[in-house]
Structures are given as C-alpha cells and as structure tokens.
mmCIF file of C-alpha atoms in Angstrom:
data_model
loop_
_atom_site.group_PDB
_atom_site.id
_atom_site.type_symbol
_atom_site.label_atom_id
_atom_site.label_comp_id
_atom_site.label_asym_id
_atom_site.label_seq_id
_atom_site.Cartn_x
_atom_site.Cartn_y
_atom_site.Cartn_z
ATOM 1 C CA MET A 186 -130.294 20.495 31.073
ATOM 2 C CA ALA A 187 -132.258 18.947 28.209
ATOM 3 C CA SER A 188 -132.265 22.294 26.399
ATOM 4 C CA ARG A 189 -128.488 22.065 25.933
ATOM 5 C CA GLN A 190 -128.588 18.413 24.873
ATOM 6 C CA LEU A 191 -131.136 19.257 22.203
ATOM 7 C CA LEU A 192 -128.888 21.987 20.829
ATOM 8 C CA ILE A 193 -125.824 19.753 20.947
ATOM 9 C CA GLN A 194 -127.667 16.862 19.297
ATOM 10 C CA ARG A 195 -128.694 19.145 16.429
ATOM 11 C CA SER A 196 -125.158 20.531 16.259
ATOM 12 C CA TRP A 197 -123.350 17.222 15.775
ATOM 13 C CA ARG A 198 -126.225 15.958 13.686
ATOM 14 C CA SER A 199 -125.520 18.703 11.151
ATOM 15 C CA SER A 200 -121.906 17.512 11.025
ATOM 16 C CA HIS A 201 -122.837 14.046 9.771
ATOM 17 C CA PRO A 202 -126.329 13.969 8.254
ATOM 18 C CA ARG A 203 -127.343 10.306 8.215
#
C-alpha cells in the first residue's frame, strides 16, 4: 500500500528534518 508508505515517510521525516 503506497498510501501507508507515504504517511510513514512523512511521519519519520518530521522526526528528523534534513
């Protein structure tokens, strides 16, 4: 499910903004 990967990617991305 790409929809979940997109959400997860944004989730962990918020953790370490680089």
